[in-house]
């Protein structure tokens, strides 16, 4: 398909909604323990130059202390930052003059979104939240107009992705050929999250985690219920405390008869490479951590984003791959991190579909140049909720070829217990391979440590059901 044949479109209406989500277990990571947060939904009316139109949708949880970890900000202020980003993006997309491809619309609005957010004191990750939310809804509408799934749309480059202006190292790279070869697997392995406050065994339960809702609570129970062999461990800044916690986790994981893999989430806990080196030395020095250390696939964002690009990690990174996550605040971040010894970068739906595809293309290019699979993508979770959010996130993670994806929304939240019954039933009917009903609640299905992706190959962006819009409230500032 040539550039002149790509659909030209405009956004004619944007509606933003919210729904409160309460966690069944407290989720502690970094400096925050989350017990509840709003989930934002977008509905976008898209119309092509030929007069065809469709509504598209997307959703994302407003997680505090990840996009902006300033201790001066409350959780409520973090939520308001993300709302401001979404409202800014909604105005920009609706007011964008002329018609564009889906990528062209993003490209036309991206710079102004970053500038407007910066003027309000909002960083690049916060700014990207709004455009990521709108882009998924626009892409959903485009797929529905064309009658194709998101997999078919990306393979045909229906959005018109042409990233050289934002990723100049891809000059000459055959993006169309790269996209055409992307194929999601039938299922993808789930990397189970072990938060700092999560009980590991029955003896570790506290009053906060002493619940009986039919879902696993402890690490031992989760392994028995889901069959996981991939795990993500969040660690504390205190090296002794981190080593003790890792030792207790290793006692559980080392009972697994089959090989397992773990990733370590540093969560920006360290101010420099020295602390990271101390953590690695602690892992190396403890005999009880030998198998766990051999099982580490990578270490995620251990250094504060403020100094990430001032710190060469090549010396420590030679022993174990490192990735950036919170430092991935703009389109050039992965390329800059690569020069400092990082080998990977995370995909999150809240960072944007297009950024994920561009970073995957970078990995393909750099690996071809290096002659090995040195550079890679991962997929990380911000407690993506069942329904629109988790399905769109899983679709792109599968498409770009990650081997396993961190998921925690199914563990910290009791499935669709907080949504209207009609909506939950519709998603169960539309995606029977992805969900099941247990204890009266529609929940994510994990078998042998994997979730199925087959039903995501449906017209639109991986969603064959409709949320109950009438049961939501308008986002503050949009009514």
Short mmCIF file of C-alpha atoms in Angstrom, two decimals, residues 26-461:
data_model
loop_
_atom_site.label_atom_id
_atom_site.label_comp_id
_atom_site.label_asym_id
_atom_site.label_seq_id
_atom_site.Cartn_x
_atom_site.Cartn_y
_atom_site.Cartn_z
CA UNK A 26 -1.95 -3.98 48.44
CA UNK A 27 0.65 -3.61 45.68
CA UNK A 28 3.93 -2.21 46.97
CA UNK A 29 6.58 -1.17 44.47
CA UNK A 30 9.26 1.50 44.77
CA UNK A 31 8.07 4.15 47.24
CA UNK A 32 4.32 3.52 47.05
CA UNK A 33 1.72 0.99 48.13
CA UNK A 34 -1.34 1.12 45.87
CA UNK A 35 -4.76 0.04 47.15
CA UNK A 36 -7.00 1.81 44.61
CA UNK A 37 -6.77 3.97 41.49
CA UNK A 38 -9.01 5.28 38.71
CA UNK A 39 -9.05 3.66 35.28
CA UNK A 40 -9.51 6.09 32.39
CA UNK A 41 -11.33 5.16 29.18
CA UNK A 42 -11.32 7.08 25.90
CA UNK A 43 -13.89 6.99 23.10
CA UNK A 44 -12.84 8.63 19.85
CA UNK A 45 -14.98 9.25 16.76
CA UNK A 46 -12.85 8.95 13.63
CA UNK A 47 -13.99 9.82 10.11
CA UNK A 48 -12.09 9.27 6.87
CA UNK A 49 -12.00 11.54 3.85
CA UNK A 50 -14.41 9.13 2.15
CA UNK A 51 -16.95 9.72 4.90
CA UNK A 52 -16.63 6.37 6.67
CA UNK A 53 -16.55 6.62 10.45
CA UNK A 54 -16.27 4.52 13.60
CA UNK A 55 -15.83 4.92 17.33
CA UNK A 56 -12.59 3.60 18.80
CA UNK A 57 -11.72 2.98 22.43
CA UNK A 58 -8.84 2.48 24.83
CA UNK A 59 -8.27 2.27 28.58
CA UNK A 60 -5.45 2.63 31.10
CA UNK A 61 -5.10 2.64 34.88
CA UNK A 62 -3.84 5.85 36.51
CA UNK A 63 -1.02 4.41 38.60
CA UNK A 64 0.64 6.80 41.08
CA UNK A 65 4.37 7.14 41.70
CA UNK A 66 5.49 5.65 38.42
CA UNK A 67 5.15 8.34 35.77
CA UNK A 68 6.34 10.96 38.27
CA UNK A 69 7.87 9.71 41.53
CA UNK A 70 8.30 13.08 43.20
CA UNK A 71 7.72 12.59 46.95
CA UNK A 72 6.19 16.06 47.03
CA UNK A 73 3.18 14.81 45.06
CA UNK A 74 0.27 12.89 46.54
CA UNK A 75 -1.36 9.98 44.75
CA UNK A 76 -4.29 12.26 43.92
CA UNK A 77 -1.91 14.79 42.36
CA UNK A 78 -0.33 12.01 40.28
CA UNK A 79 -3.80 11.09 39.03
CA UNK A 80 -4.46 14.72 38.09
CA UNK A 81 -1.20 14.87 36.13
CA UNK A 82 -2.31 11.97 33.95
CA UNK A 83 -5.80 13.42 33.54
CA UNK A 84 -4.23 16.69 32.36
CA UNK A 85 -2.15 14.78 29.80
CA UNK A 86 -5.23 12.97 28.50
CA UNK A 87 -7.25 16.19 28.25
CA UNK A 88 -4.40 17.96 26.43
CA UNK A 89 -4.10 15.13 23.92
CA UNK A 90 -7.87 15.03 23.41
CA UNK A 91 -7.94 18.74 22.52
CA UNK A 92 -4.97 18.43 20.19
CA UNK A 93 -6.32 15.43 18.30
CA UNK A 94 -9.79 16.92 17.94
CA UNK A 95 -8.42 20.30 16.80
CA UNK A 96 -5.71 18.98 14.45
CA UNK A 97 -6.22 20.74 11.09
CA UNK A 98 -6.63 18.72 7.91
CA UNK A 99 -6.58 14.96 7.61
CA UNK A 100 -3.77 12.57 8.41
CA UNK A 101 -2.85 8.94 8.57
CA UNK A 102 -3.13 7.54 12.10
CA UNK A 103 0.64 7.91 12.51
CA UNK A 104 0.55 11.32 10.87
CA UNK A 105 -2.01 12.49 13.41
CA UNK A 106 0.29 11.44 16.24
CA UNK A 107 3.31 13.04 14.56
CA UNK A 108 1.38 16.29 14.04
CA UNK A 109 0.38 16.46 17.72
CA UNK A 110 3.34 14.89 19.52
CA UNK A 111 5.61 17.93 19.74
CA UNK A 112 2.84 20.25 20.91
CA UNK A 113 1.67 17.68 23.47
CA UNK A 114 5.17 17.49 24.96
CA UNK A 115 5.47 21.30 24.97
CA UNK A 116 2.07 21.91 26.57
CA UNK A 117 2.68 19.29 29.22
CA UNK A 118 6.15 20.66 29.96
CA UNK A 119 4.61 24.10 30.48
CA UNK A 120 2.46 22.50 33.19
CA UNK A 121 5.48 20.82 34.79
CA UNK A 122 4.66 17.37 33.37
CA UNK A 123 7.51 15.11 32.28
CA UNK A 124 7.84 13.09 29.08
CA UNK A 125 6.27 9.90 30.46
CA UNK A 126 3.23 11.85 31.64
CA UNK A 127 2.97 13.65 28.29
CA UNK A 128 3.20 10.35 26.44
CA UNK A 129 0.34 8.90 28.47
CA UNK A 130 -2.23 11.13 26.77
CA UNK A 131 -1.13 10.48 23.19
CA UNK A 132 -0.72 6.75 23.89
CA UNK A 133 -4.31 6.62 25.13
CA UNK A 134 -5.66 8.50 22.10
CA UNK A 135 -3.53 6.62 19.56
CA UNK A 136 -4.93 3.25 20.65
CA UNK A 137 -8.50 4.53 20.30
CA UNK A 138 -7.76 6.04 16.88
CA UNK A 139 -6.16 2.80 15.74
CA UNK A 140 -9.16 0.84 17.03
CA UNK A 141 -11.49 3.03 14.98
CA UNK A 142 -9.28 2.75 11.89
CA UNK A 143 -9.27 -1.06 12.15
CA UNK A 144 -13.07 -1.09 12.44
CA UNK A 145 -13.46 1.15 9.40
CA UNK A 146 -11.16 -1.14 7.40
CA UNK A 147 -12.71 -4.32 8.81
CA UNK A 148 -9.38 -5.75 9.95
CA UNK A 149 -7.74 -6.77 13.22
CA UNK A 150 -4.90 -4.76 14.71
CA UNK A 151 -2.56 -7.57 13.65
CA UNK A 152 -3.58 -7.19 10.02
CA UNK A 153 -3.50 -3.41 10.25
CA UNK A 154 0.06 -3.32 11.60
CA UNK A 155 1.32 -5.91 9.10
CA UNK A 156 -0.09 -3.79 6.27
CA UNK A 157 1.16 -0.60 7.96
CA UNK A 158 -2.35 0.82 7.77
CA UNK A 159 -1.40 3.55 10.29
CA UNK A 160 1.34 4.76 7.91
CA UNK A 161 4.18 4.45 10.42
CA UNK A 162 7.17 6.42 9.10
CA UNK A 163 9.43 6.97 12.12
CA UNK A 164 12.63 8.45 10.71
CA UNK A 165 11.97 11.96 12.05
CA UNK A 166 11.78 10.58 15.61
CA UNK A 167 14.23 7.70 15.16
CA UNK A 168 16.83 8.84 12.61
CA UNK A 169 18.88 5.66 13.03
CA UNK A 170 16.08 3.88 11.14
CA UNK A 171 16.89 5.83 7.96
CA UNK A 172 17.05 3.21 5.22
CA UNK A 173 15.47 0.51 7.39
CA UNK A 174 12.67 -1.34 5.58
CA UNK A 175 9.88 -0.67 8.08
CA UNK A 176 7.18 -2.07 5.79
CA UNK A 177 9.03 -5.37 5.47
CA UNK A 178 9.65 -5.51 9.22
CA UNK A 179 5.98 -4.90 10.06
CA UNK A 180 4.76 -7.39 7.46
CA UNK A 181 6.68 -10.18 9.18
CA UNK A 182 5.20 -9.63 12.66
CA UNK A 183 3.08 -12.54 13.88
CA UNK A 184 1.66 -12.93 17.39
CA UNK A 185 1.96 -16.36 19.04
CA UNK A 186 -1.10 -18.40 19.97
CA UNK A 187 -0.30 -17.80 23.64
CA UNK A 188 2.21 -15.85 25.70
CA UNK A 189 3.84 -16.70 29.02
CA UNK A 190 2.89 -14.63 32.05
CA UNK A 191 5.65 -13.28 34.29
CA UNK A 192 4.20 -13.27 37.78
CA UNK A 193 4.89 -10.16 39.88
CA UNK A 194 6.30 -10.57 43.38
CA UNK A 195 5.72 -7.21 45.05
CA UNK A 196 7.59 -6.04 48.13
CA UNK A 197 4.59 -6.68 50.40
CA UNK A 198 3.42 -9.95 48.83
CA UNK A 199 3.28 -12.95 51.16
CA UNK A 200 5.39 -15.84 49.94
CA UNK A 201 3.78 -18.62 51.99
CA UNK A 202 0.85 -19.14 54.34
CA UNK A 203 3.00 -18.10 57.31
CA UNK A 204 3.58 -14.66 55.74
CA UNK A 205 -0.07 -13.60 55.61
CA UNK A 206 -0.94 -10.33 57.33
CA UNK A 207 -4.38 -8.91 58.15
CA UNK A 208 -4.25 -7.02 54.83
CA UNK A 209 -3.59 -10.20 52.86
CA UNK A 210 -5.75 -12.57 54.88
CA UNK A 211 -8.53 -12.81 52.29
CA UNK A 212 -10.49 -15.68 50.84
CA UNK A 213 -12.01 -14.82 47.46
CA UNK A 214 -11.02 -17.92 45.53
CA UNK A 215 -7.86 -16.36 44.07
CA UNK A 216 -4.30 -17.13 45.17
CA UNK A 217 -2.69 -14.78 47.67
CA UNK A 218 0.76 -16.17 48.39
CA UNK A 219 3.52 -16.86 45.90
CA UNK A 220 3.19 -20.58 46.58
CA UNK A 221 -0.54 -20.44 45.86
CA UNK A 222 -0.05 -18.43 42.66
CA UNK A 223 2.44 -20.97 41.30
CA UNK A 224 0.06 -23.81 42.11
CA UNK A 225 -2.92 -22.03 40.54
CA UNK A 226 -1.29 -20.63 37.39
CA UNK A 227 1.71 -22.83 36.69
CA UNK A 228 4.09 -19.88 36.32
CA UNK A 229 7.75 -20.34 35.45
CA UNK A 230 8.54 -16.63 34.86
CA UNK A 231 8.66 -14.15 37.73
CA UNK A 232 9.36 -10.45 38.27
CA UNK A 233 10.76 -9.46 41.66
CA UNK A 234 10.62 -5.90 42.94
CA UNK A 235 13.52 -5.09 45.28
CA UNK A 236 14.21 -2.50 47.96
CA UNK A 237 17.05 0.01 47.94
CA UNK A 238 18.53 -1.44 51.14
CA UNK A 239 20.96 -4.11 49.93
CA UNK A 240 20.74 -6.27 53.05
CA UNK A 241 16.94 -6.14 53.02
CA UNK A 242 16.87 -6.90 49.29
CA UNK A 243 19.21 -9.88 49.73
CA UNK A 244 17.13 -11.28 52.61
CA UNK A 245 13.92 -10.94 50.60
CA UNK A 246 15.52 -12.55 47.55
CA UNK A 247 16.73 -15.41 49.73
CA UNK A 248 13.20 -16.09 50.96
CA UNK A 249 11.85 -15.96 47.40
CA UNK A 250 14.58 -18.32 46.22
CA UNK A 251 13.50 -20.85 48.84
CA UNK A 252 10.10 -20.98 47.15
CA UNK A 253 11.23 -20.87 43.53
CA UNK A 254 14.03 -23.38 43.97
CA UNK A 255 11.42 -26.03 44.80
CA UNK A 256 10.23 -25.87 41.20
CA UNK A 257 11.44 -29.00 39.40
CA UNK A 258 11.59 -27.26 36.02
CA UNK A 259 13.81 -24.29 35.08
CA UNK A 260 12.45 -20.86 35.93
CA UNK A 261 13.39 -17.34 34.91
CA UNK A 262 13.26 -14.15 36.96
CA UNK A 263 13.66 -10.48 36.27
CA UNK A 264 14.71 -7.97 38.92
CA UNK A 265 12.93 -4.62 39.00
CA UNK A 266 15.18 -1.97 40.49
CA UNK A 267 12.43 0.63 40.24
CA UNK A 268 14.94 3.55 40.17
CA UNK A 269 16.00 2.62 43.71
CA UNK A 270 19.69 3.40 43.17
CA UNK A 271 21.40 6.75 42.66
CA UNK A 272 24.27 5.31 40.65
CA UNK A 273 26.08 2.23 39.40
CA UNK A 274 27.73 1.62 42.78
CA UNK A 275 24.48 0.53 44.41
CA UNK A 276 23.69 -1.74 41.47
CA UNK A 277 27.12 -3.31 41.75
CA UNK A 278 26.54 -3.93 45.47
CA UNK A 279 23.23 -5.64 44.70
CA UNK A 280 24.91 -7.88 42.13
CA UNK A 281 27.70 -8.71 44.58
CA UNK A 282 25.11 -9.67 47.20
CA UNK A 283 23.45 -11.96 44.67
CA UNK A 284 26.81 -13.51 43.82
CA UNK A 285 28.03 -13.92 47.39
CA UNK A 286 25.06 -15.84 48.80
CA UNK A 287 25.09 -19.61 48.12
CA UNK A 288 21.34 -19.68 48.71
CA UNK A 289 20.86 -17.38 45.72
CA UNK A 290 22.96 -19.35 43.25
CA UNK A 291 20.08 -20.82 41.23
CA UNK A 292 18.06 -17.61 41.32
CA UNK A 293 21.06 -15.60 40.11
CA UNK A 294 21.63 -18.02 37.22
CA UNK A 295 17.96 -17.63 36.34
CA UNK A 296 18.00 -13.83 36.01
CA UNK A 297 16.98 -12.78 32.50
CA UNK A 298 17.56 -9.05 33.02
CA UNK A 299 17.57 -6.23 35.58
CA UNK A 300 15.06 -3.46 34.97
CA UNK A 301 15.70 0.27 35.53
CA UNK A 302 17.82 0.10 38.70
CA UNK A 303 19.12 3.69 38.43
CA UNK A 304 17.10 6.85 38.98
CA UNK A 305 15.92 8.20 35.63
CA UNK A 306 17.39 11.60 36.53
CA UNK A 307 20.92 10.20 36.24
CA UNK A 308 20.36 7.22 33.92
CA UNK A 309 21.88 8.97 30.93
CA UNK A 310 24.86 10.17 32.96
CA UNK A 311 25.82 6.64 34.03
CA UNK A 312 27.66 4.06 31.96
CA UNK A 313 26.59 0.61 33.15
CA UNK A 314 28.70 -1.43 30.74
CA UNK A 315 30.92 -2.87 33.51
CA UNK A 316 27.99 -4.34 35.48
CA UNK A 317 25.91 -4.92 32.37
CA UNK A 318 28.46 -7.37 31.06
CA UNK A 319 27.32 -9.85 33.72
CA UNK A 320 23.58 -9.41 33.19
CA UNK A 321 21.44 -7.51 30.66
CA UNK A 322 19.93 -4.23 31.82
CA UNK A 323 16.85 -2.50 30.43
CA UNK A 324 15.38 0.97 30.78
CA UNK A 325 11.77 1.54 31.72
CA UNK A 326 11.01 4.77 33.59
CA UNK A 327 13.91 6.45 31.77
CA UNK A 328 12.16 5.76 28.45
CA UNK A 329 10.57 9.20 28.42
CA UNK A 330 11.12 10.16 24.78
CA UNK A 331 11.68 8.55 21.41
CA UNK A 332 15.46 8.81 21.59
CA UNK A 333 15.85 7.27 25.05
CA UNK A 334 16.56 3.68 23.96
CA UNK A 335 19.23 4.76 21.50
CA UNK A 336 20.95 6.87 24.18
CA UNK A 337 20.71 4.05 26.71
CA UNK A 338 22.22 1.59 24.24
CA UNK A 339 25.33 3.74 24.08
CA UNK A 340 25.69 3.38 27.87
CA UNK A 341 25.50 -0.41 27.89
CA UNK A 342 21.77 -1.08 28.15
CA UNK A 343 20.47 -3.90 25.98
CA UNK A 344 16.72 -3.68 26.32
CA UNK A 345 13.69 -1.46 26.76
CA UNK A 346 10.20 -2.18 27.99
CA UNK A 347 6.97 -1.97 26.09
CA UNK A 348 3.99 -0.62 28.00
CA UNK A 349 0.73 0.41 26.38
CA UNK A 350 0.88 3.66 28.35
CA UNK A 351 4.11 4.57 26.52
CA UNK A 352 2.47 4.17 23.14
CA UNK A 353 1.96 1.58 20.43
CA UNK A 354 4.18 3.45 18.00
CA UNK A 355 7.07 3.75 20.43
CA UNK A 356 6.84 0.00 21.02
CA UNK A 357 6.95 -0.77 17.30
CA UNK A 358 9.82 1.65 16.71
CA UNK A 359 11.88 0.16 19.54
CA UNK A 360 11.21 -3.33 18.21
CA UNK A 361 12.47 -2.17 14.80
CA UNK A 362 15.59 -0.78 16.45
CA UNK A 363 16.28 -4.16 18.04
CA UNK A 364 15.91 -5.86 14.66
CA UNK A 365 18.28 -3.38 13.02
CA UNK A 366 20.92 -3.43 15.75
CA UNK A 367 20.85 -7.22 16.04
CA UNK A 368 21.29 -7.56 12.29
CA UNK A 369 24.29 -5.22 12.49
CA UNK A 370 25.75 -7.11 15.49
CA UNK A 371 25.06 -10.54 14.07
CA UNK A 372 23.38 -11.81 17.25
CA UNK A 373 20.26 -11.27 19.40
CA UNK A 374 21.89 -8.83 21.78
CA UNK A 375 19.11 -6.22 21.95
CA UNK A 376 15.58 -7.02 23.01
CA UNK A 377 12.17 -5.79 24.04
CA UNK A 378 10.37 -6.69 27.24
CA UNK A 379 6.76 -6.12 28.26
CA UNK A 380 5.94 -4.70 31.68
CA UNK A 381 2.66 -4.09 33.48
CA UNK A 382 1.06 -1.17 35.29
CA UNK A 383 -1.77 -3.32 36.62
CA UNK A 384 -3.59 -3.41 33.29
CA UNK A 385 -7.21 -4.32 33.91
CA UNK A 386 -9.25 -7.06 32.19
CA UNK A 387 -11.19 -5.86 29.18
CA UNK A 388 -9.97 -3.15 26.83
CA UNK A 389 -6.73 -2.33 28.64
CA UNK A 390 -5.16 -5.75 29.09
CA UNK A 391 -6.28 -6.94 25.64
CA UNK A 392 -4.74 -4.04 23.71
CA UNK A 393 -1.55 -4.32 25.75
CA UNK A 394 -1.27 -8.08 25.20
CA UNK A 395 -1.92 -7.72 21.47
CA UNK A 396 1.06 -5.44 20.88
CA UNK A 397 3.32 -7.33 23.28
CA UNK A 398 2.56 -10.52 21.36
CA UNK A 399 2.96 -8.86 17.99
CA UNK A 400 6.43 -7.46 18.72
CA UNK A 401 7.56 -10.90 19.83
CA UNK A 402 8.35 -10.71 23.54
CA UNK A 403 8.74 -14.18 24.99
CA UNK A 404 6.95 -13.45 28.25
CA UNK A 405 5.02 -10.52 29.62
CA UNK A 406 4.74 -9.28 33.17
CA UNK A 407 1.11 -9.22 34.31
CA UNK A 408 -0.16 -8.28 37.74
CA UNK A 409 -3.68 -6.93 37.23
CA UNK A 410 -5.15 -10.44 37.59
CA UNK A 411 -3.35 -10.88 40.94
CA UNK A 412 -3.95 -7.57 42.69
CA UNK A 413 -7.52 -7.05 41.42
CA UNK A 414 -10.37 -9.57 41.52
CA UNK A 415 -11.04 -9.78 37.79
CA UNK A 416 -14.12 -7.91 36.59
CA UNK A 417 -15.75 -7.83 40.02
CA UNK A 418 -15.96 -4.03 39.83
CA UNK A 419 -17.70 -3.75 36.44
CA UNK A 420 -21.37 -4.18 35.52
CA UNK A 421 -22.40 -7.80 34.97
CA UNK A 422 -23.53 -7.14 31.41
CA UNK A 423 -20.11 -5.78 30.46
CA UNK A 424 -18.28 -8.69 32.10
CA UNK A 425 -20.53 -11.20 30.33
CA UNK A 426 -19.95 -9.48 26.98
CA UNK A 427 -16.18 -9.75 27.32
CA UNK A 428 -16.46 -13.38 28.36
CA UNK A 429 -18.57 -14.12 25.25
CA UNK A 430 -16.26 -12.15 22.96
CA UNK A 431 -13.04 -13.64 24.36
CA UNK A 432 -13.79 -17.10 25.79
CA UNK A 433 -10.15 -18.16 25.48
CA UNK A 434 -8.95 -15.21 27.55
CA UNK A 435 -11.50 -15.21 30.38
CA UNK A 436 -13.47 -17.63 32.53
CA UNK A 437 -16.04 -17.26 35.29
CA UNK A 438 -15.16 -18.48 38.79
CA UNK A 439 -16.70 -17.61 42.15
CA UNK A 440 -19.21 -15.52 40.24
CA UNK A 441 -16.48 -13.27 38.74
CA UNK A 442 -15.10 -13.07 35.18
CA UNK A 443 -11.32 -13.44 35.46
CA UNK A 444 -8.25 -13.76 33.25
CA UNK A 445 -7.49 -17.36 32.27
CA UNK A 446 -3.92 -18.54 32.83
CA UNK A 447 -3.13 -22.15 31.94
CA UNK A 448 0.33 -23.67 32.23
CA UNK A 449 1.62 -20.17 32.92
CA UNK A 450 0.24 -18.71 29.67
CA UNK A 451 -2.68 -16.67 28.33
CA UNK A 452 -4.22 -17.30 24.91
CA UNK A 453 -4.19 -14.51 22.31
CA UNK A 454 -6.35 -16.07 19.60
CA UNK A 455 -9.54 -14.10 20.21
CA UNK A 456 -7.62 -10.81 20.00
CA UNK A 457 -7.42 -11.36 16.23
CA UNK A 458 -10.82 -9.74 15.71
CA UNK A 459 -11.96 -6.61 13.83
CA UNK A 460 -10.70 -3.57 15.73
CA UNK A 461 -7.90 -3.26 18.24
#
